[in-house]
């Protein structure tokens, strides 16, 4: 257990104004700008980026996790921390070997953190004894404030805790620092980009001086537009996500996602999605990582009372509507789409099925899909979208003889049908 209490300086003790570290290639004392030849280097000698978890955590840089209350952000950071300490893949994250992790959580006491870790290690089948020296908690920190703004001068002051953290991290070989939440590390105007920028810069300086990755947990704004994968969903000034190298989001499953994935409304609250929102050093991916909330009962019960029930996250693979469509079924659907809309007697009307027509209309191609497989309208639309993307069907203009006008309708590309030899 890393004990910070005895080292943390009270907020009333004078701090020192924050001055960013001077870069090695800053102007010389004589005022001349120092230049280097841009192309004078050996490519093979360029150091590799020091990813700890590719796409999420990198040494000497800030990452930010943005999530609404109750989404499971504390569970996610703890379980990701366990995976990093273990050096094993989990939930789509692939740590590059085992690393030492430190978690500073101002919202939960150590006993609650131990409950969550006990449940998580069981759910993830992790040996606690093997990781005893690779994951640490800050023991009930009285304060995690590293930046304080003078309300009169608007000057951001760096508090002693920042340097205490750096020394603690160096002394314990910490590779990853998780801070939950960012809001409690900063006393100032959260909506001021200037103040938030300097608070974030202090955390970036901690990452650089400790040669570690720092993950800050932050809340979403109250705006109704906050959405998965949107870095602007972060609460307050946007400067925090501007300073961060990587920004990710964690949101509960939406009604639309639940319909597409066949999850009932009663169980929708049990699922959360993780999305990339910003990645300066790699490409963001549009593919969400999904998790399902489960409950683990701890072995801390008594004769009178059962053990605590504690939540954990399990990686979850969203079902693909295409999995229900065999080659034979797919071609039966495509045959019907190719034949076009029929009248009650089974005769062609001259109208084609539509991809974009209202789902209540008889021409919507999704009705054909749902006659052959048991899927929701949203899943039927997903199947059609997949076929269109893969070139199995396309939308083309045609002359509707019955309506005597030009319309758009589905055309089946026979050469791209499932099972058709290349």
Short mmCIF file of C-alpha atoms in Angstrom, two decimals:
data_model
loop_
_atom_site.label_atom_id
_atom_site.label_comp_id
_atom_site.label_asym_id
_atom_site.label_seq_id
_atom_site.Cartn_x
_atom_site.Cartn_y
_atom_site.Cartn_z
CA UNK A 1 0.00 0.00 0.00
CA UNK A 2 1.42 3.37 -0.99
CA UNK A 3 0.78 5.77 1.90
CA UNK A 4 0.45 9.36 0.78
CA UNK A 5 -1.27 10.81 3.86
CA UNK A 6 1.90 11.61 5.76
CA UNK A 7 3.42 13.19 2.67
CA UNK A 8 0.50 15.29 1.46
CA UNK A 9 0.85 18.97 2.28
CA UNK A 10 -2.26 20.74 3.54
CA UNK A 11 -3.96 23.04 1.05
CA UNK A 12 -3.21 26.05 3.24
CA UNK A 13 0.56 25.58 2.90
CA UNK A 14 2.00 27.86 0.25
CA UNK A 15 2.64 26.18 -3.04
CA UNK A 16 4.67 27.45 -5.92
CA UNK A 17 3.58 28.98 -9.23
CA UNK A 18 3.60 26.40 -12.01
CA UNK A 19 6.26 26.89 -14.65
CA UNK A 20 6.48 24.30 -17.45
CA UNK A 21 9.83 22.59 -17.72
CA UNK A 22 12.18 24.18 -20.21
CA UNK A 23 12.71 21.98 -23.23
CA UNK A 24 16.23 20.87 -24.09
CA UNK A 25 16.14 22.73 -27.41
CA UNK A 26 14.66 26.01 -26.12
CA UNK A 27 16.35 29.27 -27.08
CA UNK A 28 19.93 29.61 -25.95
CA UNK A 29 20.92 32.27 -23.46
CA UNK A 30 22.03 34.55 -26.30
CA UNK A 31 18.46 34.58 -27.64
CA UNK A 32 19.23 32.66 -30.82
CA UNK A 33 16.79 30.00 -31.94
CA UNK A 34 18.46 26.59 -32.04
CA UNK A 35 17.78 24.54 -35.16
CA UNK A 36 18.52 20.96 -36.16
CA UNK A 37 18.58 19.48 -39.65
CA UNK A 38 15.13 17.94 -40.05
CA UNK A 39 16.27 15.01 -42.21
CA UNK A 40 19.65 14.35 -40.65
CA UNK A 41 18.84 11.14 -38.77
CA UNK A 42 19.07 7.36 -38.92
CA UNK A 43 15.54 5.98 -39.18
CA UNK A 44 16.49 2.74 -37.46
CA UNK A 45 17.75 4.72 -34.46
CA UNK A 46 14.46 6.54 -33.79
CA UNK A 47 13.17 5.32 -30.41
CA UNK A 48 9.91 3.37 -30.42
CA UNK A 49 6.89 5.02 -28.86
CA UNK A 50 6.64 3.74 -25.31
CA UNK A 51 3.15 2.28 -25.39
CA UNK A 52 2.13 0.41 -22.26
CA UNK A 53 -1.32 -0.36 -23.65
CA UNK A 54 -1.41 0.50 -27.37
CA UNK A 55 -4.09 3.06 -28.09
CA UNK A 56 -4.71 3.83 -24.41
CA UNK A 57 -1.63 4.34 -22.23
CA UNK A 58 1.77 5.67 -23.25
CA UNK A 59 4.67 6.79 -21.08
CA UNK A 60 5.16 10.50 -20.46
CA UNK A 61 1.69 11.35 -21.73
CA UNK A 62 -1.83 11.96 -20.44
CA UNK A 63 -4.87 9.85 -21.24
CA UNK A 64 -8.41 10.85 -20.25
CA UNK A 65 -11.42 8.58 -19.69
CA UNK A 66 -14.74 10.44 -19.96
CA UNK A 67 -17.85 8.78 -18.54
CA UNK A 68 -21.19 9.63 -16.91
CA UNK A 69 -21.96 8.60 -13.31
CA UNK A 70 -22.79 4.93 -12.94
CA UNK A 71 -21.24 3.85 -16.23
CA UNK A 72 -18.62 1.72 -14.49
CA UNK A 73 -15.55 3.88 -14.99
CA UNK A 74 -14.00 2.90 -11.64
CA UNK A 75 -14.55 -0.77 -12.43
CA UNK A 76 -13.03 -0.34 -15.87
CA UNK A 77 -9.92 1.46 -14.61
CA UNK A 78 -9.35 -1.07 -11.82
CA UNK A 79 -9.77 -4.06 -14.10
CA UNK A 80 -7.64 -2.50 -16.82
CA UNK A 81 -5.05 -1.81 -14.12
CA UNK A 82 -5.11 -5.48 -13.16
CA UNK A 83 -4.64 -6.49 -16.79
CA UNK A 84 -1.68 -4.09 -17.10
CA UNK A 85 -0.13 -5.45 -13.90
CA UNK A 86 -0.67 -8.99 -15.15
CA UNK A 87 0.56 -8.19 -18.65
CA UNK A 88 -2.26 -10.20 -20.19
CA UNK A 89 -4.93 -9.15 -22.73
CA UNK A 90 -8.37 -8.29 -21.38
CA UNK A 91 -11.43 -6.75 -22.98
CA UNK A 92 -9.61 -5.86 -26.18
CA UNK A 93 -6.72 -4.17 -24.34
CA UNK A 94 -3.29 -5.69 -24.99
CA UNK A 95 -0.63 -4.58 -22.49
CA UNK A 96 2.97 -4.82 -23.64
CA UNK A 97 4.16 -6.94 -20.77
CA UNK A 98 3.49 -6.57 -17.03
CA UNK A 99 3.82 -3.09 -15.52
CA UNK A 100 3.40 -1.53 -12.09
CA UNK A 101 0.17 0.39 -11.51
CA UNK A 102 -0.87 2.94 -8.88
CA UNK A 103 -4.49 3.99 -8.33
CA UNK A 104 -5.43 7.21 -6.54
CA UNK A 105 -9.19 7.26 -5.93
CA UNK A 106 -10.78 10.10 -3.97
CA UNK A 107 -14.33 8.75 -4.19
CA UNK A 108 -13.95 5.36 -2.49
CA UNK A 109 -12.06 4.32 0.62
CA UNK A 110 -9.50 1.53 0.63
CA UNK A 111 -11.95 -1.06 1.98
CA UNK A 112 -14.32 -0.45 -0.94
CA UNK A 113 -11.41 -0.61 -3.37
CA UNK A 114 -10.38 -3.94 -1.84
CA UNK A 115 -13.92 -5.27 -2.34
CA UNK A 116 -13.78 -4.31 -6.00
CA UNK A 117 -10.32 -5.76 -6.47
CA UNK A 118 -11.35 -9.01 -4.77
CA UNK A 119 -14.31 -9.34 -7.12
CA UNK A 120 -12.27 -8.32 -10.16
CA UNK A 121 -9.41 -10.75 -9.53
CA UNK A 122 -11.93 -13.60 -9.25
CA UNK A 123 -13.81 -12.54 -12.37
CA UNK A 124 -10.58 -12.17 -14.34
CA UNK A 125 -8.96 -15.30 -12.88
CA UNK A 126 -5.96 -13.29 -11.67
CA UNK A 127 -3.60 -14.56 -8.97
CA UNK A 128 -3.43 -11.80 -6.35
CA UNK A 129 -0.19 -13.15 -4.90
CA UNK A 130 1.57 -12.84 -8.26
CA UNK A 131 0.54 -9.20 -8.62
CA UNK A 132 1.16 -8.15 -5.01
CA UNK A 133 4.12 -5.96 -5.97
CA UNK A 134 2.65 -4.60 -9.21
CA UNK A 135 -0.53 -2.79 -8.18
CA UNK A 136 -0.86 -0.19 -5.43
CA UNK A 137 -3.55 2.02 -3.89
CA UNK A 138 -3.05 5.42 -2.31
CA UNK A 139 -4.37 4.87 1.20
CA UNK A 140 -7.32 7.22 1.83
CA UNK A 141 -5.68 10.41 0.57
CA UNK A 142 -7.01 13.44 2.45
CA UNK A 143 -6.63 15.47 -0.72
CA UNK A 144 -5.53 14.86 -4.29
CA UNK A 145 -5.39 18.53 -5.27
CA UNK A 146 -2.34 19.35 -7.37
CA UNK A 147 -3.52 22.69 -8.79
CA UNK A 148 -5.18 25.65 -7.11
CA UNK A 149 -6.37 28.89 -8.67
CA UNK A 150 -6.19 32.24 -6.90
CA UNK A 151 -9.71 33.67 -7.43
CA UNK A 152 -8.34 37.22 -7.54
CA UNK A 153 -5.36 36.87 -9.84
CA UNK A 154 -6.56 33.75 -11.70
CA UNK A 155 -3.05 32.37 -11.26
CA UNK A 156 -2.81 28.58 -11.17
CA UNK A 157 -0.48 27.36 -8.43
CA UNK A 158 1.15 23.96 -8.39
CA UNK A 159 0.69 22.38 -4.96
CA UNK A 160 3.31 20.17 -3.22
CA UNK A 161 1.30 17.00 -3.84
CA UNK A 162 2.40 16.98 -7.48
CA UNK A 163 6.04 16.60 -6.49
CA UNK A 164 5.09 14.14 -3.74
CA UNK A 165 3.40 11.97 -6.35
CA UNK A 166 6.41 12.14 -8.64
CA UNK A 167 8.78 11.02 -5.87
CA UNK A 168 6.34 8.30 -4.75
CA UNK A 169 6.04 6.99 -8.30
CA UNK A 170 9.79 7.00 -8.85
CA UNK A 171 10.42 5.31 -5.52
CA UNK A 172 7.96 2.52 -6.23
CA UNK A 173 8.70 2.05 -9.93
CA UNK A 174 5.21 3.09 -11.00
CA UNK A 175 4.56 2.79 -14.75
CA UNK A 176 0.87 3.76 -14.78
CA UNK A 177 -0.97 6.22 -12.54
CA UNK A 178 -4.78 6.24 -12.49
CA UNK A 179 -6.38 9.34 -10.94
CA UNK A 180 -10.11 9.22 -10.21
CA UNK A 181 -11.57 11.82 -10.62
CA UNK A 182 -9.73 14.72 -12.27
CA UNK A 183 -12.22 17.25 -10.85
CA UNK A 184 -10.96 16.66 -7.31
CA UNK A 185 -7.36 17.38 -8.29
CA UNK A 186 -8.08 20.95 -9.30
CA UNK A 187 -9.47 23.84 -7.24
CA UNK A 188 -10.56 26.44 -9.75
CA UNK A 189 -13.07 27.20 -12.47
CA UNK A 190 -13.66 23.96 -14.34
CA UNK A 191 -15.21 25.93 -17.21
CA UNK A 192 -12.13 28.11 -17.68
CA UNK A 193 -9.98 26.73 -20.49
CA UNK A 194 -7.01 28.71 -19.25
CA UNK A 195 -7.19 27.31 -15.71
CA UNK A 196 -7.97 23.76 -16.83
CA UNK A 197 -5.09 23.90 -19.33
CA UNK A 198 -2.56 24.64 -16.59
CA UNK A 199 -4.04 22.00 -14.29
CA UNK A 200 -3.75 19.46 -17.11
CA UNK A 201 -0.20 20.65 -17.81
CA UNK A 202 0.73 19.86 -14.20
CA UNK A 203 -0.49 16.29 -14.67
CA UNK A 204 1.41 16.07 -17.95
CA UNK A 205 4.51 17.21 -16.09
CA UNK A 206 3.92 14.46 -13.51
CA UNK A 207 3.81 11.93 -16.36
CA UNK A 208 7.01 13.26 -17.88
CA UNK A 209 9.04 13.53 -14.69
CA UNK A 210 7.90 10.12 -13.43
CA UNK A 211 8.33 8.56 -16.90
CA UNK A 212 4.87 7.05 -16.55
CA UNK A 213 1.48 7.00 -18.25
CA UNK A 214 -1.18 9.00 -16.41
CA UNK A 215 -4.89 8.22 -16.85
CA UNK A 216 -7.31 10.87 -15.59
CA UNK A 217 -10.96 9.92 -15.05
CA UNK A 218 -13.39 12.73 -15.86
CA UNK A 219 -17.15 13.21 -15.88
CA UNK A 220 -19.30 14.05 -18.90
CA UNK A 221 -21.07 17.34 -19.42
CA UNK A 222 -24.77 17.61 -18.72
CA UNK A 223 -25.49 18.35 -22.37
CA UNK A 224 -27.94 15.98 -24.00
CA UNK A 225 -25.62 15.79 -27.00
CA UNK A 226 -22.91 13.93 -25.04
CA UNK A 227 -22.33 10.72 -26.96
CA UNK A 228 -19.95 7.74 -27.14
CA UNK A 229 -16.70 8.50 -28.93
CA UNK A 230 -17.14 12.27 -28.63
CA UNK A 231 -14.24 13.90 -26.80
CA UNK A 232 -16.33 17.07 -26.45
CA UNK A 233 -18.58 15.13 -24.07
CA UNK A 234 -16.10 15.97 -21.30
CA UNK A 235 -17.41 18.32 -18.61
CA UNK A 236 -16.06 21.85 -18.34
CA UNK A 237 -13.33 23.45 -20.41
CA UNK A 238 -12.14 21.57 -23.47
CA UNK A 239 -8.48 22.25 -22.65
CA UNK A 240 -8.18 18.99 -20.69
CA UNK A 241 -8.88 16.80 -23.72
CA UNK A 242 -6.73 19.18 -25.75
CA UNK A 243 -3.68 18.47 -23.59
CA UNK A 244 -4.34 14.71 -23.46
CA UNK A 245 -2.78 12.46 -26.10
CA UNK A 246 -5.57 9.90 -25.84
CA UNK A 247 -9.23 10.41 -24.93
CA UNK A 248 -11.69 7.54 -24.53
CA UNK A 249 -15.33 7.37 -23.44
CA UNK A 250 -17.46 4.89 -21.50
CA UNK A 251 -21.24 5.08 -21.90
CA UNK A 252 -24.20 2.88 -21.15
CA UNK A 253 -25.93 1.07 -24.00
CA UNK A 254 -28.39 3.29 -25.86
CA UNK A 255 -31.90 2.28 -26.87
CA UNK A 256 -30.80 2.22 -30.50
CA UNK A 257 -27.83 -0.06 -29.78
CA UNK A 258 -30.04 -2.37 -27.72
CA UNK A 259 -32.48 -2.77 -30.59
CA UNK A 260 -29.72 -3.49 -33.09
CA UNK A 261 -28.12 -6.07 -30.78
CA UNK A 262 -31.31 -7.72 -29.60
CA UNK A 263 -30.87 -6.70 -25.95
CA UNK A 264 -34.10 -6.25 -24.01
CA UNK A 265 -34.94 -2.93 -22.38
CA UNK A 266 -34.92 -4.69 -19.01
CA UNK A 267 -31.26 -5.68 -19.45
CA UNK A 268 -29.96 -2.65 -21.36
CA UNK A 269 -28.58 -1.04 -18.18
CA UNK A 270 -26.20 -3.98 -17.77
CA UNK A 271 -24.13 -3.12 -20.84
CA UNK A 272 -21.54 -0.38 -21.44
CA UNK A 273 -19.51 0.59 -24.49
CA UNK A 274 -15.92 1.86 -24.64
CA UNK A 275 -14.96 4.08 -27.58
CA UNK A 276 -11.89 5.92 -28.83
CA UNK A 277 -12.50 9.67 -28.97
CA UNK A 278 -9.05 11.11 -29.66
CA UNK A 279 -5.73 9.53 -30.54
CA UNK A 280 -2.86 11.85 -31.46
CA UNK A 281 -0.30 9.06 -31.76
CA UNK A 282 -2.36 6.39 -33.50
CA UNK A 283 -5.60 6.01 -35.45
CA UNK A 284 -8.91 5.98 -33.64
CA UNK A 285 -11.08 2.96 -34.29
CA UNK A 286 -14.81 3.12 -34.86
CA UNK A 287 -15.25 -0.30 -33.28
CA UNK A 288 -16.61 -0.12 -29.74
CA UNK A 289 -15.48 -2.47 -26.98
CA UNK A 290 -18.47 -3.82 -25.08
CA UNK A 291 -18.73 -4.95 -21.46
CA UNK A 292 -21.52 -6.54 -19.43
CA UNK A 293 -21.95 -5.77 -15.74
CA UNK A 294 -22.06 -8.83 -13.50
CA UNK A 295 -22.16 -9.39 -9.74
CA UNK A 296 -19.65 -11.35 -7.67
CA UNK A 297 -20.46 -12.35 -4.08
CA UNK A 298 -17.43 -12.08 -1.84
CA UNK A 299 -16.40 -14.66 0.72
CA UNK A 300 -16.60 -12.14 3.56
CA UNK A 301 -19.96 -13.19 4.95
CA UNK A 302 -20.85 -14.25 8.47
CA UNK A 303 -23.30 -16.71 9.97
CA UNK A 304 -25.89 -13.94 10.04
CA UNK A 305 -25.18 -12.17 6.75
CA UNK A 306 -23.99 -13.22 3.32
CA UNK A 307 -20.92 -11.68 1.74
CA UNK A 308 -20.91 -8.40 -0.14
CA UNK A 309 -22.20 -8.35 -3.70
CA UNK A 310 -19.75 -6.40 -5.87
CA UNK A 311 -19.99 -5.38 -9.51
CA UNK A 312 -17.47 -6.38 -12.17
CA UNK A 313 -17.20 -5.95 -15.91
CA UNK A 314 -17.03 -8.88 -18.32
CA UNK A 315 -15.91 -8.36 -21.93
CA UNK A 316 -18.92 -8.93 -24.16
CA UNK A 317 -19.11 -9.56 -27.87
CA UNK A 318 -22.14 -7.97 -29.45
CA UNK A 319 -24.14 -10.48 -31.49
CA UNK A 320 -23.96 -9.96 -35.23
CA UNK A 321 -27.33 -10.10 -36.95
CA UNK A 322 -25.55 -11.67 -39.93
CA UNK A 323 -24.77 -14.73 -37.80
CA UNK A 324 -28.41 -15.82 -38.18
CA UNK A 325 -28.27 -15.63 -41.98
CA UNK A 326 -26.99 -18.80 -43.66
CA UNK A 327 -25.96 -18.82 -47.31
CA UNK A 328 -29.23 -20.53 -48.27
CA UNK A 329 -31.34 -18.02 -46.34
CA UNK A 330 -29.35 -15.10 -47.74
CA UNK A 331 -29.96 -16.22 -51.30
CA UNK A 332 -33.66 -16.79 -50.62
CA UNK A 333 -33.91 -13.20 -49.38
CA UNK A 334 -31.95 -11.92 -52.36
CA UNK A 335 -34.18 -13.88 -54.77
CA UNK A 336 -37.23 -12.18 -53.29
CA UNK A 337 -35.57 -8.77 -53.44
CA UNK A 338 -34.59 -9.34 -57.08
CA UNK A 339 -38.17 -10.27 -57.99
CA UNK A 340 -39.44 -6.96 -56.66
CA UNK A 341 -42.76 -6.13 -55.02
CA UNK A 342 -45.54 -8.61 -55.85
CA UNK A 343 -49.29 -8.14 -55.69
CA UNK A 344 -51.63 -10.34 -53.67
CA UNK A 345 -51.69 -12.84 -56.51
CA UNK A 346 -47.91 -13.14 -56.60
CA UNK A 347 -47.50 -11.13 -59.78
CA UNK A 348 -44.82 -8.45 -60.26
CA UNK A 349 -46.07 -4.89 -59.75
CA UNK A 350 -43.10 -3.26 -61.45
CA UNK A 351 -41.95 -1.73 -58.17
CA UNK A 352 -38.64 -2.59 -56.53
CA UNK A 353 -37.97 -2.84 -52.83
CA UNK A 354 -36.47 0.22 -51.17
CA UNK A 355 -33.56 0.61 -48.78
CA UNK A 356 -34.50 4.04 -47.50
CA UNK A 357 -38.28 3.95 -47.57
CA UNK A 358 -40.19 4.21 -44.29
CA UNK A 359 -40.17 0.93 -42.42
CA UNK A 360 -43.96 1.04 -42.31
CA UNK A 361 -44.13 0.98 -46.10
CA UNK A 362 -44.66 -2.26 -48.00
CA UNK A 363 -41.64 -1.51 -50.19
CA UNK A 364 -39.08 -1.54 -47.38
CA UNK A 365 -36.60 -4.37 -48.04
CA UNK A 366 -36.32 -5.08 -44.32
CA UNK A 367 -39.74 -6.73 -44.35
CA UNK A 368 -38.33 -9.37 -46.70
CA UNK A 369 -35.42 -10.02 -44.35
CA UNK A 370 -37.76 -10.39 -41.36
CA UNK A 371 -39.90 -12.93 -43.20
CA UNK A 372 -36.89 -15.23 -43.44
CA UNK A 373 -35.04 -14.66 -40.13
CA UNK A 374 -36.22 -13.72 -36.65
CA UNK A 375 -34.67 -10.27 -36.25
CA UNK A 376 -35.83 -6.81 -35.20
CA UNK A 377 -36.35 -4.02 -37.75
CA UNK A 378 -33.08 -2.48 -36.58
CA UNK A 379 -31.24 -5.77 -37.12
CA UNK A 380 -32.85 -6.17 -40.54
CA UNK A 381 -31.61 -2.70 -41.44
CA UNK A 382 -28.14 -3.70 -40.24
CA UNK A 383 -28.14 -6.76 -42.51
CA UNK A 384 -29.14 -4.65 -45.51
CA UNK A 385 -26.46 -2.11 -44.65
CA UNK A 386 -23.83 -4.88 -44.53
CA UNK A 387 -24.91 -6.25 -47.90
CA UNK A 388 -24.84 -2.80 -49.44
CA UNK A 389 -21.37 -2.12 -48.04
CA UNK A 390 -20.13 -5.47 -49.41
CA UNK A 391 -21.62 -4.88 -52.85
CA UNK A 392 -24.23 -7.66 -52.60
CA UNK A 393 -27.02 -5.16 -53.22
CA UNK A 394 -27.07 -1.59 -54.43
CA UNK A 395 -29.56 1.21 -54.72
CA UNK A 396 -30.28 2.24 -58.30
CA UNK A 397 -32.78 4.44 -60.11
CA UNK A 398 -35.47 2.75 -62.22
CA UNK A 399 -38.75 3.65 -63.89
CA UNK A 400 -41.68 2.45 -61.83
CA UNK A 401 -44.33 1.58 -64.41
CA UNK A 402 -47.10 1.32 -61.83
CA UNK A 403 -46.34 4.75 -60.37
CA UNK A 404 -45.17 6.16 -63.73
CA UNK A 405 -42.15 7.90 -62.20
CA UNK A 406 -38.46 7.44 -61.55
CA UNK A 407 -37.68 5.93 -58.15
CA UNK A 408 -34.78 4.35 -56.30
CA UNK A 409 -34.86 0.65 -55.52
CA UNK A 410 -32.78 -2.38 -54.59
CA UNK A 411 -30.79 -4.14 -57.28
CA UNK A 412 -29.15 -7.48 -56.46
CA UNK A 413 -25.58 -7.88 -57.74
CA UNK A 414 -25.59 -11.57 -58.60
CA UNK A 415 -21.80 -11.77 -58.97
CA UNK A 416 -21.44 -10.87 -55.28
CA UNK A 417 -24.06 -13.21 -53.84
CA UNK A 418 -23.00 -15.30 -50.80
CA UNK A 419 -21.62 -18.66 -51.90
CA UNK A 420 -20.96 -17.46 -55.43
CA UNK A 421 -17.53 -18.67 -56.59
CA UNK A 422 -15.10 -15.88 -57.39
#
